[in-house]
XYZ file of C-alpha atoms in Angstrom:
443
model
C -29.585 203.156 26.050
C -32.390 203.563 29.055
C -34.381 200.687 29.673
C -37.539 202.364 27.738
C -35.462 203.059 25.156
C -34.485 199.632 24.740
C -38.398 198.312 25.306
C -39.283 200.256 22.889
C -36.938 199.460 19.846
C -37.521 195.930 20.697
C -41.331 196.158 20.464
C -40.879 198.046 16.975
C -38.648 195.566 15.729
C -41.290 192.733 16.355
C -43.693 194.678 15.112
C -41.803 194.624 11.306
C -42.047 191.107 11.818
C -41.407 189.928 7.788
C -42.196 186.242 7.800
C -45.707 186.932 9.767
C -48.894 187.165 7.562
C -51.289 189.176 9.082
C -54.772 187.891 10.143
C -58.101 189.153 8.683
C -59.092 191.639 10.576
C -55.921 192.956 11.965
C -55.760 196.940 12.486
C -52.379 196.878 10.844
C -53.276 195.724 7.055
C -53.421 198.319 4.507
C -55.682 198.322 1.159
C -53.587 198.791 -1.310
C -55.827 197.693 -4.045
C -55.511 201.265 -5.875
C -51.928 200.883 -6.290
C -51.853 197.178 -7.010
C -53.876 197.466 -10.511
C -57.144 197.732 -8.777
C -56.938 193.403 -8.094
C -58.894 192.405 -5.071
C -58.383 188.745 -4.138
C -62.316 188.859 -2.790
C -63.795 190.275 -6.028
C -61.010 187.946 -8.079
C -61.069 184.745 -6.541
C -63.728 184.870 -3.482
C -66.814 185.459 -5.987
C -65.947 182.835 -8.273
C -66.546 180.464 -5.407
C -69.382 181.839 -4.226
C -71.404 181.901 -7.677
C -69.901 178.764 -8.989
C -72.551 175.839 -9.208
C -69.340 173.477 -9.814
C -66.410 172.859 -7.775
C -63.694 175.793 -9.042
C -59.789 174.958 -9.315
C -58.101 178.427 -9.101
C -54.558 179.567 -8.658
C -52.852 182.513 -7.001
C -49.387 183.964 -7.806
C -47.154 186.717 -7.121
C -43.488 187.992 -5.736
C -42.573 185.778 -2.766
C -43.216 188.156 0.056
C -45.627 190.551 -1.758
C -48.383 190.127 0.944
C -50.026 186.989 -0.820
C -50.625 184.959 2.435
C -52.146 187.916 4.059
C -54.469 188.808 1.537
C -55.960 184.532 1.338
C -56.486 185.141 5.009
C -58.593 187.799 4.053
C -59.964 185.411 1.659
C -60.772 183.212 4.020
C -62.447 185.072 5.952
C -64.724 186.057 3.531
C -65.417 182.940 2.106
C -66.229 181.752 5.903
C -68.967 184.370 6.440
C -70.366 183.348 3.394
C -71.254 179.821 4.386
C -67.833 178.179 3.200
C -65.699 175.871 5.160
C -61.991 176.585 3.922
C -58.873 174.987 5.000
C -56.090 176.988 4.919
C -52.606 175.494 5.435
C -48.981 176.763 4.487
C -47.558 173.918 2.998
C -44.229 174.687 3.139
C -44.802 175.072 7.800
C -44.820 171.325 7.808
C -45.336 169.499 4.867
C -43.232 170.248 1.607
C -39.309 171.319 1.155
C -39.937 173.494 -1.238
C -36.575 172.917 -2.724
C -37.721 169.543 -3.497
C -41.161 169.132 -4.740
C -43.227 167.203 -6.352
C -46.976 166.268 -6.592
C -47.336 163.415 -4.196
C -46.380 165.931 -1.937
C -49.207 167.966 -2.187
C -51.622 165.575 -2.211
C -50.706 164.187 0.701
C -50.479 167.966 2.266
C -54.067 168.063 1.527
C -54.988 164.899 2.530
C -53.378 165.522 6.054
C -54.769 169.025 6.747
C -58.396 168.061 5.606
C -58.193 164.490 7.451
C -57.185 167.032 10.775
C -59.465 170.039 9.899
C -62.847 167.750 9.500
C -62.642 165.067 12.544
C -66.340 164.380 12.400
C -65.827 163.164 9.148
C -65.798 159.154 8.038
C -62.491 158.727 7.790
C -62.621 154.822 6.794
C -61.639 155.721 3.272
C -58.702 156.966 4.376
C -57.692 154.636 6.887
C -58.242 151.759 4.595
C -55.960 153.131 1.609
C -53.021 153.644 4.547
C -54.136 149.987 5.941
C -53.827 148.221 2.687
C -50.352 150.045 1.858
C -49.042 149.569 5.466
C -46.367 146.974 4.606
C -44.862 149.363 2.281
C -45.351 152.955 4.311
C -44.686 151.377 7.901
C -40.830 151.658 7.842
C -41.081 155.141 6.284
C -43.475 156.638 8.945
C -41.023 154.744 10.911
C -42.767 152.579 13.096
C -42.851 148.997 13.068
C -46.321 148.173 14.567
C -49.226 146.893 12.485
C -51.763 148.770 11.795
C -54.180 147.305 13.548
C -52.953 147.811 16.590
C -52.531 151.316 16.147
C -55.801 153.531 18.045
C -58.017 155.480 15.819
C -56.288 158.519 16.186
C -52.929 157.238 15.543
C -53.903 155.555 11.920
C -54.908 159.000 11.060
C -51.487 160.490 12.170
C -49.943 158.566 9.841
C -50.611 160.976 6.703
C -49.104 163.965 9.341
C -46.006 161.313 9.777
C -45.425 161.088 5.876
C -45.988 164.194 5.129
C -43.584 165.521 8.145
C -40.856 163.127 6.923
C -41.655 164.322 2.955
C -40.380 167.749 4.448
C -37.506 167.311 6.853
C -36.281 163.872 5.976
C -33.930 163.797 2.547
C -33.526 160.239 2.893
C -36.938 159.553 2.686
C -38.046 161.741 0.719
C -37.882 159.626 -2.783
C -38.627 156.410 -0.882
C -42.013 157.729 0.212
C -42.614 159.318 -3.288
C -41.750 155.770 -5.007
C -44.057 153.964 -2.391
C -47.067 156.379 -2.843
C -46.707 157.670 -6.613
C -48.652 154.390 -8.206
C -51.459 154.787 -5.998
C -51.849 158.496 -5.876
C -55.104 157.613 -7.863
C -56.509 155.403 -5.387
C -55.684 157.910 -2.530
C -57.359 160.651 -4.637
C -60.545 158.561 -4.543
C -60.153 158.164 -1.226
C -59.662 161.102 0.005
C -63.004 162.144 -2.204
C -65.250 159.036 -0.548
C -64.107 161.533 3.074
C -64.638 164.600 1.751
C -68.422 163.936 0.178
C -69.234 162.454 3.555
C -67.760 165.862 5.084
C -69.906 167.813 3.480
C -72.786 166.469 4.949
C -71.818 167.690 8.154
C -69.462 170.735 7.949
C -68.770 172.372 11.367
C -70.402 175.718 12.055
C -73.244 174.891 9.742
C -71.160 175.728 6.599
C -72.450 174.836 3.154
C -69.455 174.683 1.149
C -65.847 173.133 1.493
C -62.894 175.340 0.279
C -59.057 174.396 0.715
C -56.307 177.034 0.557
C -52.814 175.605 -0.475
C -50.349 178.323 0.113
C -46.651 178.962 0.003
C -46.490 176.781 -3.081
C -45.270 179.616 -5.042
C -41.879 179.340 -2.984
C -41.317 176.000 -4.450
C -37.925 176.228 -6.486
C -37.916 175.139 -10.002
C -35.891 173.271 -11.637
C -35.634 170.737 -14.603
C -33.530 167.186 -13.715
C -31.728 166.077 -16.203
C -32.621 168.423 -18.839
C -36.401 166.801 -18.359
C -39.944 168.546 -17.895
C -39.259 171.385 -15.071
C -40.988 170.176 -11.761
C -43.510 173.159 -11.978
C -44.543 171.544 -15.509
C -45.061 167.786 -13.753
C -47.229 169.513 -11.372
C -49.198 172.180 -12.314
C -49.493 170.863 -15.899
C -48.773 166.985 -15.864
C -51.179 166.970 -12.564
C -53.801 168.973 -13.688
C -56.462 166.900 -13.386
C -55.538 165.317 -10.364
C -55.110 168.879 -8.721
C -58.353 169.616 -9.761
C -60.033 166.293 -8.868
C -60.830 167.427 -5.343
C -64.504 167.311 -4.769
C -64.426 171.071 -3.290
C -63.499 174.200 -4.041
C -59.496 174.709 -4.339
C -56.851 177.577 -4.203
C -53.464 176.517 -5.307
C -50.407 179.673 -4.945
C -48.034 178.874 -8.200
C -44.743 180.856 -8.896
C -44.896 183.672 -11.106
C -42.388 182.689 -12.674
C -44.845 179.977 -14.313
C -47.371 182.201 -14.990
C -44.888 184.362 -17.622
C -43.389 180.841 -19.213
C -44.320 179.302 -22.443
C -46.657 177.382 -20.246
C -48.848 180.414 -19.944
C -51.258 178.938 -22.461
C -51.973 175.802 -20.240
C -52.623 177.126 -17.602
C -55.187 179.522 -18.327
C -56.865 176.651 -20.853
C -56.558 174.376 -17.786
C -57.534 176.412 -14.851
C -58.210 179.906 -16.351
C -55.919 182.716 -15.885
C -53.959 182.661 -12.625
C -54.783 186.366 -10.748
C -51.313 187.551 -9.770
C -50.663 189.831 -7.278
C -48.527 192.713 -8.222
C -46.112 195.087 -6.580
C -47.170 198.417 -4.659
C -46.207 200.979 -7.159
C -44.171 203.223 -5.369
C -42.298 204.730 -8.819
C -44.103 205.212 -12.380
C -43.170 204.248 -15.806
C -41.430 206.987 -15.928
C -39.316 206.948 -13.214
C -41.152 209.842 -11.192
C -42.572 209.239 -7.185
C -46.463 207.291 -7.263
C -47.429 209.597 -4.704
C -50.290 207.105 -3.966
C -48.267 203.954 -3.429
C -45.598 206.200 -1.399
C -48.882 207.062 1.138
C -49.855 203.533 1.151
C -46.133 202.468 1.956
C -45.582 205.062 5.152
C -49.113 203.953 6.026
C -47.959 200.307 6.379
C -45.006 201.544 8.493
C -47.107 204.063 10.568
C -49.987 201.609 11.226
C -47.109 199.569 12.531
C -45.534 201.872 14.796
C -48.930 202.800 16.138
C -49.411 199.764 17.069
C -46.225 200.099 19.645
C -46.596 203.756 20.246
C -50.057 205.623 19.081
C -48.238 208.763 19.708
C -44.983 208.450 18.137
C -44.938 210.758 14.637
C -43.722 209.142 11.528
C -41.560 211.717 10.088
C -40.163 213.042 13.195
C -40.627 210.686 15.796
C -39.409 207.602 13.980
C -37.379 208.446 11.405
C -34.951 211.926 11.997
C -36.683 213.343 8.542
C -39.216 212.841 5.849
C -36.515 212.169 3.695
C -35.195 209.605 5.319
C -38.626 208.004 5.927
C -39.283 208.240 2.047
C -35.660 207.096 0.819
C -36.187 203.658 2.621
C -39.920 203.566 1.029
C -38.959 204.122 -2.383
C -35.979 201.514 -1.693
C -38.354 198.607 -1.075
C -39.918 198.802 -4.686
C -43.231 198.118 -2.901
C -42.539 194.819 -1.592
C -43.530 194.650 1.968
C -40.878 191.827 2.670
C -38.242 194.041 1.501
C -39.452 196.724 3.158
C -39.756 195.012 6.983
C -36.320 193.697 6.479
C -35.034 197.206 5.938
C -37.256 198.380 8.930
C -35.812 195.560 11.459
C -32.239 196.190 10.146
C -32.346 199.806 10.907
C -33.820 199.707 14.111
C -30.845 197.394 15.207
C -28.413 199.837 13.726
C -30.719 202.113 15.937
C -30.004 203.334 19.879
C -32.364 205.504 20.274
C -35.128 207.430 17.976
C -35.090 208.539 15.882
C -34.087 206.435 12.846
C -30.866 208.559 11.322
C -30.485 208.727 7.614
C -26.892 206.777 8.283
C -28.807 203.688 9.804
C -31.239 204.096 7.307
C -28.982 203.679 4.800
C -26.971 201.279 6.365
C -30.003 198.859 6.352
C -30.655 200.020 2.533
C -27.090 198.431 1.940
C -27.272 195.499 3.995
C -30.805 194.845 1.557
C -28.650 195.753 -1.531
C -25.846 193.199 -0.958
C -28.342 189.841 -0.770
C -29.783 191.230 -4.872
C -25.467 191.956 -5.838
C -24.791 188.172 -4.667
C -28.314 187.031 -6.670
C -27.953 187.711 -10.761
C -25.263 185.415 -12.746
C -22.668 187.117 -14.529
C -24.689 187.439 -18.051
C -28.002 188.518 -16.548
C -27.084 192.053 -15.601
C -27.492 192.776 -19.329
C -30.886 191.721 -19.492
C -31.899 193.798 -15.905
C -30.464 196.678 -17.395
C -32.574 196.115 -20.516
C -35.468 195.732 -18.587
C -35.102 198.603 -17.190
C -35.202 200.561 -20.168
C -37.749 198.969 -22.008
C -39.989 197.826 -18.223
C -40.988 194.710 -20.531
C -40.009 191.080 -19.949
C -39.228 188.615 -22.289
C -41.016 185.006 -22.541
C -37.492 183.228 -21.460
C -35.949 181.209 -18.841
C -33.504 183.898 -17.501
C -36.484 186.655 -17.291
C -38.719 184.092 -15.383
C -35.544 183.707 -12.618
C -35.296 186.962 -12.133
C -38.863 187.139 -11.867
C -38.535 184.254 -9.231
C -35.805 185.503 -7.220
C -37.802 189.501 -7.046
C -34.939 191.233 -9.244
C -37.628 191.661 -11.330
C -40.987 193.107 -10.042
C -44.333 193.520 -12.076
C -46.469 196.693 -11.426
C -49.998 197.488 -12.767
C -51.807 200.129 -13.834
C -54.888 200.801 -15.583
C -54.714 203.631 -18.555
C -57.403 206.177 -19.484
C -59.188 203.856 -21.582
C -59.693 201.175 -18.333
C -57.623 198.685 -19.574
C -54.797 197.170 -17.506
C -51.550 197.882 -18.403
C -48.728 195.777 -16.360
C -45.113 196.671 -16.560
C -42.107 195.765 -14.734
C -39.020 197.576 -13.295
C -34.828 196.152 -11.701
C -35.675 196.317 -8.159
C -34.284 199.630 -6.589
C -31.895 198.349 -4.721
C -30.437 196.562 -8.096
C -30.133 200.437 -9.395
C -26.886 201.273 -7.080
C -25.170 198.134 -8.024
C -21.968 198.704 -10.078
C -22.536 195.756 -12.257
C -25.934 197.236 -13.274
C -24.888 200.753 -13.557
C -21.880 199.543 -16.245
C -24.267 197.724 -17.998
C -27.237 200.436 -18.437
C -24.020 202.407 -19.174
C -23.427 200.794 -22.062
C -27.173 200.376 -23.524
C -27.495 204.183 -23.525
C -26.638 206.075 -27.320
């Protein structure tokens, strides 16, 4: 391999960079609203804001990796040139373990990233509610000094301290929880006294306050001891309280909780959660979205261009058009999936173009992470799903749904009405497991 050669593949690779959510703005994001049921995050979420005379509560859900994060930066954006000051913060970057959440989490997420995000804000309020709880929080932030003796600065770290031990800290975890849980209504108010003084004063002469809570939809449910699942106790039991903030809010929620027997709730309590859907590569039945295919090789080839404006897709890239499509169609139209499968066979890759036996390679490589991922008695039910491309309101379709072996497309039909429907992931398809089990479902 020449040097070039090497520079090259290594700037591609970055450039399929899967955990990286692209800015707003950024020459490489696609618009793939025609082949994601038409939904537009601006239109669907953005306006709502902007015409509400009341503070609005809204959630966001959708496949783990679907492009969600990308799209609320275009969100935010938006909302910013219309006069709104929005704080955006991945919660799961610093402040939640999202194999281990729970409310008081959350709430001190937000309270952290709006105490940091609005410093010419009164921030008494705040540092009065820490003060007064400092005998019981002190050994947990793990310091021992009072807290009058800490600087200005430093009393306000300590919601950053809690909320960084919350995340990395197991130990803690509970201990903080237990110490903060009976006075989550107390911080609340708090937290409210700062945020009416911050809008007084927003920077950059903004009128409204907005806060953007994402990468909540990666936290993992799951029910102790047989109890209320953890999603219930807090997008349900916590209603209220998540929609107590005195500005506008934008919580991301698993999809798997927007398909339970919760569904009800949480459109009576919030409204109904948009979801973003899959890019529909395939159609109902079964033949090539020629649409979502263009939108797919256009994500790739804005990509490359970005490395190479010169290099051809079909021939430059990849060895053939075939090649280029097979690994499209394999992703299902989830861009996660589909910049794994890029990175993976550019490192099976010497030199371009990308063969059809690295392609595949990568393909496999995918394929292996969804044959380790169903338990024994769910192949039956993908299989099913497949057939019918409906879900049922159960636990066992809503983990699939959660772990991406199920993905939701959307459509709208000749009479304008949306019409969602959901396919196995491809990769699922060449499984053996699967293939004996469709085998048996057909007359």
């Amino acid at each position: 391999m020449t040097q070039e050669s090497e520079k090259l593949l290594t700037n591609l690779y970055n450039a399929f960079d899967p955990f990286y959510p692209l800015p707003a703005g950024d020459p490489q994001y696609v618009d793939c609203r025609e082949v994601r049921g038409d939904g537009d995050i601006i239109e669907d979420l953005g306006r709502k804001i902007k015409l509400s005379q009341r503070m609005t509560c809204q959630l966001y859900a959708g496949h783990r990796g679907a492009g969600k994060s990308t799209e609320l930066l275009r969100l935010q954006e938006y909302l910013q040139n219309q006069g709104c000051f929005v704080v955006y913060f991945a919660a799961d970057d610093e402040d939640i373990n999202p194999e281990d959440t729970e409310y008081t989490d959350i709430l001190l997420a937000c309270t952290r990233h709006l105490l940091e995000s609005l410093r010419n804000a009164n921030s008494k309020p705040l540092r009065d509610w820490m003060r007064d709880r400092w005998e019981d929080v002190k050994d947990l932030a793990l310091t021992e000094v009072s807290f009058e003796t800490l600087s200005l600065e430093s009393q306000i770290a300590q919601f950053a301290k809690l909320t960084a031990n919350v995340r990395t800290v197991p130990s803690l975890r509970q201990q903080i929880r237990d110490k903060i849980n009976p006075h989550t209504t107390t911080l609340m108010d708090a937290l409210n006294e700062f945020i009416v003084d911050a809008k007084k004063n927003l920077p950059d002469k903004s009128s409204q306050l907005a806060v953007i809570a994402d990468n909540l939809d990666r936290i993992v449910p799951f029910s102790p001891d047989g109890k209320r699942s953890n999603l219930d106790e807090i997008f349900l039991d916590r209603t209220e309280q998540l929609k107590a903030l005195d500005c506008h809010v934008i919580y991301t929620i698993p999809i798997s909780m927007v398909y339970s027997n919760r569904a009800t709730e949480l459109i009576n309590n919030y409204n109904d959660p948009q979801v973003l859907p899959m890019i529909m590569v395939q159609n109902p039945d079964g033949s090539t979205n020629e649409a979502g295919l263009a939108k797919i090789k256009e994500l790739i080839e804005k990509r490359v261009k970005q490395v190479n404006p010169n290099q051809c897709l079909e021939t430059g890239v990849f060895e053939s058009r075939e090649t280029l499509e097979r690994l499209c169609l394999m992703s299902g139209g989830h861009v996660r999936n589909l910049l794994l499968m890029m990175q993976e066979a550019i490192t099976r890759t010497e030199d371009l173009p990308i063969t059809a036996k690295a392609a595949q390679r990568a393909i496999t490589q995918a394929r292996d992470v969804y044959r380790r991922t169903p338990e024994e008695g769910e192949w039956q039910i993908l299989a099913k799903v497949s057939q019918t491309q409906r879900i049922l309101n159960d636990e066992q379709h809503r983990n699939l749904l959660f772990s991406r072996c199920i993905l939701e497309y959307r459509f709208y039909d000749e009479e304008g009405e949306m019409q969602p429907w959901y396919d196995v992931h491809p990769l699922i398809k060449g499984i053996k497991q699967f293939k004996d089990c469709l085998a048996q479902l057909q007359p």
